[in-house]
XYZ file of C-alpha atoms in Angstrom:
402
model
C -98.815 95.927 2.774
C -97.293 99.417 2.712
C -93.851 99.053 1.105
C -92.524 102.436 2.222
C -90.228 103.192 5.108
C -92.011 104.020 8.371
C -90.053 107.249 8.844
C -92.547 109.758 7.482
C -90.358 112.860 8.126
C -87.927 111.729 5.398
C -88.534 113.244 1.962
C -90.478 111.000 -0.381
C -87.682 110.765 -2.966
C -85.132 109.721 -0.341
C -87.456 107.098 1.089
C -88.142 105.677 -2.366
C -84.429 105.601 -3.205
C -83.626 103.849 0.053
C -86.272 101.207 -0.582
C -84.977 100.679 -4.127
C -81.466 100.094 -2.804
C -82.721 97.684 -0.128
C -84.841 95.614 -2.511
C -82.178 95.569 -5.242
C -79.428 94.585 -2.815
C -81.619 91.862 -1.340
C -82.405 90.467 -4.793
C -78.698 90.363 -5.671
C -77.917 88.472 -2.464
C -80.758 85.993 -3.036
C -79.573 85.320 -6.583
C -75.994 84.968 -5.370
C -77.083 82.427 -2.766
C -78.914 80.346 -5.362
C -75.914 80.381 -7.706
C -73.672 79.172 -4.885
C -76.184 76.512 -3.770
C -76.460 75.231 -7.355
C -72.731 74.435 -7.253
C -72.853 72.619 -3.935
C -72.185 68.867 -3.693
C -74.154 66.545 -1.439
C -73.073 66.690 2.186
C -71.136 63.454 2.347
C -72.439 62.065 5.659
C -76.058 62.954 6.422
C -77.250 63.639 2.865
C -75.790 60.503 1.307
C -76.654 58.177 4.191
C -80.250 59.387 4.420
C -80.972 59.397 0.690
C -79.424 55.954 0.218
C -81.508 54.510 3.053
C -84.698 56.115 1.762
C -83.991 54.831 -1.717
C -84.234 51.272 -0.366
C -87.201 51.928 1.904
C -90.862 51.571 0.994
C -93.276 54.428 1.636
C -95.378 52.179 3.873
C -92.415 51.603 6.202
C -91.752 55.277 6.896
C -94.343 55.892 9.664
C -92.976 52.936 11.647
C -89.206 53.399 11.390
C -86.659 55.738 13.007
C -85.377 58.592 10.889
C -81.996 58.695 9.144
C -80.765 55.220 10.134
C -81.875 52.142 12.054
C -81.433 52.567 15.792
C -81.400 56.372 15.725
C -83.317 58.272 18.456
C -85.188 60.383 15.890
C -88.791 59.927 14.811
C -89.509 62.163 11.805
C -91.960 60.500 9.420
C -92.806 63.745 7.642
C -89.129 64.477 7.000
C -88.588 60.962 5.674
C -91.643 61.194 3.439
C -90.523 64.559 2.039
C -86.996 63.387 1.256
C -88.268 60.047 -0.071
C -90.545 61.897 -2.515
C -87.678 64.123 -3.628
C -85.323 61.177 -4.048
C -87.947 59.256 -6.009
C -88.343 62.245 -8.332
C -84.733 63.438 -8.669
C -82.539 60.448 -7.865
C -78.944 61.642 -7.449
C -79.243 64.777 -9.617
C -78.127 67.760 -7.556
C -79.753 70.786 -9.192
C -83.434 69.840 -8.643
C -82.788 69.454 -4.926
C -81.218 72.911 -4.781
C -84.199 74.412 -6.608
C -86.550 72.871 -4.041
C -84.368 74.124 -1.177
C -84.296 77.642 -2.597
C -88.043 77.496 -3.168
C -88.461 76.551 0.497
C -86.405 79.611 1.446
C -88.657 81.838 -0.672
C -91.738 80.249 0.933
C -90.248 80.872 4.367
C -89.617 84.512 3.459
C -93.204 84.877 2.225
C -94.806 83.324 5.307
C -92.527 85.360 7.574
C -93.472 88.525 5.668
C -97.177 87.703 6.089
C -96.581 87.180 9.815
C -94.760 90.537 9.948
C -97.745 92.192 8.286
C -100.054 90.645 10.903
C -97.812 92.244 13.529
C -98.329 95.635 11.822
C -94.705 95.901 10.720
C -93.930 98.107 7.696
C -92.924 96.700 4.324
C -89.346 97.879 4.863
C -88.885 94.925 7.208
C -89.215 92.422 4.331
C -85.745 93.006 2.833
C -84.375 93.030 6.384
C -85.966 89.655 7.086
C -84.604 88.325 3.773
C -80.983 89.236 4.520
C -81.447 87.988 8.077
C -82.580 84.566 6.821
C -79.502 84.380 4.584
C -77.044 85.854 7.060
C -78.087 84.273 10.337
C -75.517 81.585 11.166
C -78.336 79.652 12.822
C -80.695 79.581 9.830
C -78.361 79.495 6.831
C -77.088 76.001 7.715
C -80.589 74.588 7.432
C -81.167 76.488 4.180
C -78.133 75.056 2.372
C -78.047 71.530 3.859
C -80.424 69.147 2.073
C -80.926 66.856 5.068
C -81.991 69.940 7.059
C -84.767 70.847 4.608
C -87.386 69.461 7.056
C -86.114 72.006 9.584
C -87.014 74.794 7.154
C -90.503 73.285 6.924
C -90.784 73.620 10.723
C -89.870 77.305 10.389
C -92.455 77.755 7.654
C -95.103 76.141 9.879
C -94.179 78.431 12.764
C -94.302 81.585 10.625
C -97.606 80.512 9.093
C -99.019 79.751 12.554
C -97.948 83.172 13.752
C -99.732 84.765 10.804
C -102.874 82.724 11.529
C -103.008 83.420 15.280
C -102.814 87.181 14.789
C -105.126 87.264 11.767
C -108.786 88.269 11.645
C -109.972 84.726 10.873
C -112.606 83.061 13.025
C -111.351 81.309 16.143
C -112.472 77.943 14.822
C -110.537 78.427 11.578
C -107.461 79.546 13.520
C -107.595 76.349 15.579
C -108.015 74.160 12.490
C -105.124 75.762 10.613
C -102.804 75.758 13.632
C -103.601 72.094 14.281
C -102.632 71.215 10.699
C -99.402 73.190 11.005
C -98.655 71.568 14.363
C -99.012 68.068 12.877
C -96.822 68.993 9.905
C -94.092 70.506 12.093
C -94.105 67.593 14.568
C -93.736 65.093 11.749
C -90.675 66.951 10.459
C -88.599 67.394 13.587
C -88.833 67.215 17.366
C -88.719 70.977 17.787
C -92.115 71.123 16.108
C -93.351 70.829 19.698
C -92.553 74.535 19.914
C -95.813 75.215 18.066
C -97.538 74.439 21.359
C -96.799 78.091 22.044
C -99.927 78.882 20.025
C -102.131 76.830 22.362
C -102.675 79.518 25.064
C -103.738 82.035 22.421
C -106.312 79.629 20.988
C -107.422 78.269 24.359
C -108.359 81.775 25.485
C -111.428 81.649 23.232
C -111.864 77.894 22.669
C -110.513 76.286 25.852
C -112.085 72.831 25.517
C -111.623 72.366 21.775
C -108.065 73.708 21.802
C -107.108 71.458 24.711
C -108.594 68.377 23.061
C -107.024 69.087 19.671
C -103.527 69.976 20.858
C -103.616 67.286 23.527
C -104.631 64.584 21.042
C -101.930 65.594 18.564
C -99.214 65.687 21.222
C -100.282 62.387 22.763
C -100.518 60.705 19.373
C -97.011 61.894 18.490
C -95.458 60.484 21.659
C -97.355 57.198 21.332
C -96.062 56.722 17.786
C -92.572 57.818 18.820
C -92.503 55.329 21.706
C -93.895 52.539 19.540
C -91.245 53.194 16.893
C -88.024 53.840 18.811
C -88.882 52.305 22.192
C -90.512 53.404 25.421
C -87.398 55.430 26.364
C -87.908 57.487 23.177
C -84.170 57.938 22.766
C -83.631 59.173 26.330
C -83.505 55.899 28.258
C -79.716 55.843 28.499
C -79.280 59.443 29.653
C -76.972 59.773 32.655
C -76.630 62.579 35.232
C -73.528 63.707 33.324
C -75.564 63.922 30.126
C -78.217 65.979 31.894
C -75.600 68.356 33.288
C -73.951 68.820 29.901
C -77.412 69.341 28.391
C -78.058 72.206 30.833
C -74.697 73.759 29.984
C -75.498 73.351 26.305
C -78.817 75.180 26.671
C -77.075 78.121 28.331
C -74.382 78.235 25.648
C -77.013 78.065 22.901
C -78.905 81.042 24.339
C -75.656 83.006 24.643
C -74.754 82.103 21.061
C -78.132 83.202 19.683
C -78.233 86.547 21.451
C -74.550 87.544 21.530
C -72.485 85.076 19.477
C -69.957 84.878 22.284
C -70.204 81.081 22.115
C -70.168 78.698 19.168
C -70.967 74.982 19.219
C -71.043 74.996 23.014
C -67.685 76.732 23.542
C -66.526 80.351 23.880
C -65.576 81.827 20.503
C -61.879 81.646 19.664
C -61.826 84.480 17.158
C -63.853 87.645 16.718
C -65.858 87.634 13.509
C -68.295 90.173 12.119
C -71.315 88.192 13.355
C -70.403 88.753 17.038
C -70.565 92.590 17.105
C -73.539 92.388 14.747
C -75.537 90.173 17.136
C -74.445 92.195 20.157
C -75.675 95.380 18.451
C -78.902 93.690 17.303
C -79.638 92.419 20.800
C -78.984 95.885 22.245
C -81.380 97.295 19.659
C -84.082 94.795 20.641
C -83.604 95.543 24.338
C -83.681 99.317 23.908
C -86.126 99.974 21.091
C -88.582 97.093 20.968
C -91.984 98.734 21.429
C -94.651 97.130 23.544
C -92.541 94.504 25.301
C -95.701 93.320 27.016
C -97.645 92.860 23.789
C -98.802 89.334 22.972
C -96.639 89.007 19.823
C -93.495 90.148 21.647
C -94.119 87.723 24.524
C -94.733 84.816 22.132
C -91.579 85.544 20.128
C -89.516 86.000 23.275
C -90.688 82.626 24.614
C -89.637 80.925 21.379
C -86.358 82.833 21.087
C -85.346 81.819 24.618
C -87.186 78.565 25.211
C -86.461 76.665 22.005
C -82.874 76.078 23.122
C -84.489 73.263 25.137
C -84.661 71.278 21.890
C -80.870 71.268 21.550
C -79.027 68.008 21.379
C -76.151 66.968 23.634
C -73.832 68.459 21.013
C -74.375 72.097 20.126
C -74.723 72.995 16.452
C -75.680 76.368 15.042
C -78.421 74.967 12.826
C -80.272 73.568 15.850
C -81.159 77.169 16.720
C -82.961 77.936 13.458
C -86.411 78.219 15.052
C -85.456 80.532 17.956
C -83.331 82.490 15.466
C -86.417 83.126 13.342
C -88.245 84.457 16.411
C -85.176 86.597 17.182
C -85.257 87.973 13.629
C -88.893 89.012 14.009
C -88.086 90.710 17.312
C -85.293 92.567 15.516
C -87.727 93.596 12.781
C -90.138 94.899 15.419
C -87.367 96.914 17.089
C -86.164 98.255 13.725
C -89.612 99.642 12.987
C -89.222 102.088 15.885
C -89.729 105.697 14.845
C -87.103 107.043 17.233
C -84.267 106.797 14.689
C -85.181 107.955 11.190
C -82.807 105.756 9.189
C -82.923 102.735 11.480
C -84.493 100.210 9.031
C -81.910 101.088 6.385
C -79.001 100.905 8.825
C -80.068 97.520 10.192
C -80.584 96.193 6.673
C -77.115 97.375 5.649
C -75.512 95.689 8.671
C -77.242 92.372 8.024
C -76.707 92.527 4.252
C -72.958 92.519 4.929
C -73.438 89.391 7.047
C -75.544 87.832 4.274
C -72.797 88.529 1.721
C -70.207 86.966 4.036
C -72.433 83.909 4.416
C -72.754 83.475 0.648
C -68.971 83.710 0.365
C -68.463 81.183 3.168
C -70.922 78.723 1.627
C -68.978 78.855 -1.634
C -65.672 78.324 0.149
C -67.086 75.424 2.155
C -68.348 73.774 -1.039
C -64.946 74.066 -2.708
C -63.274 72.742 0.421
C -65.655 69.770 0.590
C -64.946 68.846 -3.019
C -61.171 69.224 -2.821
C -60.621 67.695 0.617
C -63.229 64.928 0.666
C -64.612 64.067 -2.750
C -61.514 64.410 -4.944
C -58.983 62.412 -2.886
C -61.363 59.635 -1.778
C -61.967 57.101 -4.543
C -63.728 54.820 -2.045
C -66.436 55.981 0.411
C -65.112 57.640 3.607
C -68.026 55.933 5.396
C -67.716 52.136 5.201
C -71.497 51.644 5.382
C -72.073 53.601 2.158
C -72.073 51.457 -1.007
C -69.344 52.170 -3.539
C -71.786 52.818 -6.383
C -73.557 55.567 -4.382
C -70.220 57.207 -3.581
C -69.170 56.990 -7.240
C -72.338 58.812 -8.327
C -72.018 61.514 -5.656
C -68.278 61.917 -6.281
C -68.742 62.219 -10.035
C -71.416 64.894 -9.527
C -69.215 66.778 -7.052
C -66.130 66.752 -9.277
C -68.160 67.964 -12.235
C -68.903 71.145 -10.283
C -65.189 72.020 -10.280
C -64.347 71.073 -13.883
C-alpha cells in the first residue's frame, strides 16, 4: 500500500512531514487509549453478570442457552464461547481482558485498512480510520466495554468480508471465506445478519451456490434461535406501541449517526464537539464522495443506513457500531478526493481531536464508576450477584485508584 498522501502537487518534504505527524499523533492516541483502558474496572452490570454466569456454565451448554442470562431474548453462542474462554483463562484479573480488547481494536484497524486498500484508498486513510475508530461515539463504547467485545468481532468480520469481496481471489474462495465470516458474525450478535449484504455480490457469479450457502446459514441460525429462546425468538410479546417506538428509534439512530443531533433516541440537550464534526463529515461525504454509484459506495451506504434496523427498543450509541464503521469508510473515500490538497490531513486533525476527547471521557467515566459505584457499595448493587464476586470486582476496582 502506498503510504503517501494522494495530493501529488504538494512538495515531497511537506507530504512526508504531514504523514509523520499523522502517524505519530495516531500512535500517541492509541497508546493513551490503552493506558486508560488498563485502568478501567469491570462494568458493574453486564460484565459482572455475564462473566459470573459463564463461570458456572459448561461449554456444552452454550449452544443451547440464551446469552447473558436465562430468559433473555438474545442468542449469541459465539459471544458466550469467546467470553467463557477468556474467563476460563483470566478469571477476574482485569489487565488480560484489556489486552485482548485492545488487540481486537488493532485487528479491526488492520482488517479495515486491508478493506480500504481493496477500495483503492491511499495509505493516508489509515491514520484517519484509526482516530475514527477511537473517536466515534458509536464504536468506542464497544471497544472499551468487555461485554461488547463480540460486537467488535462482528465489525472485524464485516471489514474482512469487504476486503474479500473486492479482492482478486477466485469466486469460489470469496464465497467460502464470506460464509465463514457470516457464521462467525451471526454467532456473536444479531446484527451479524448485516453480512447478507455480501450475498448479491457473490450471487452475481455463483447464483446457485451462494443462495444455498447463505440460505442454509441463515435458516440454521433462526432454527437454533427458535429452539433456544422459543418460537417467538424474543419478539412474541411485541405490541403495536413497541413497533411504533421501534420505527421512531430507527429514525433517531440514523439521525444520530449522520448528524449527532439525537442521542439515545432523543434530541441532544447540549452542543458538543462531535455534533459539528459529524455534520461536517456528512457534508464532506455528500459533496466529495467520488463514484457514488460504485459498488463499494452502494454497499457501504446500505450498511450505514440499513443497519439501524438492528437497534433495540432502547437506543444506545454502541448499537450503531457496524453502520458507523461503514460511515467511516465512506468518510475515508470522500477524504481521498483530490479536489482539496490538504483534505486528508484536515479530516485527520478534526477526528484526532474527537479521539483525544474520547480518551479523556473514558478516563473520567472510569473514575466516576469507581468513586460512585464501587467505593460506596460494600454489598452488590445487583441483588442477584453473589457477594464474593462483588468483593473481587470491588477490590480490583479500588486498587486502580490507590
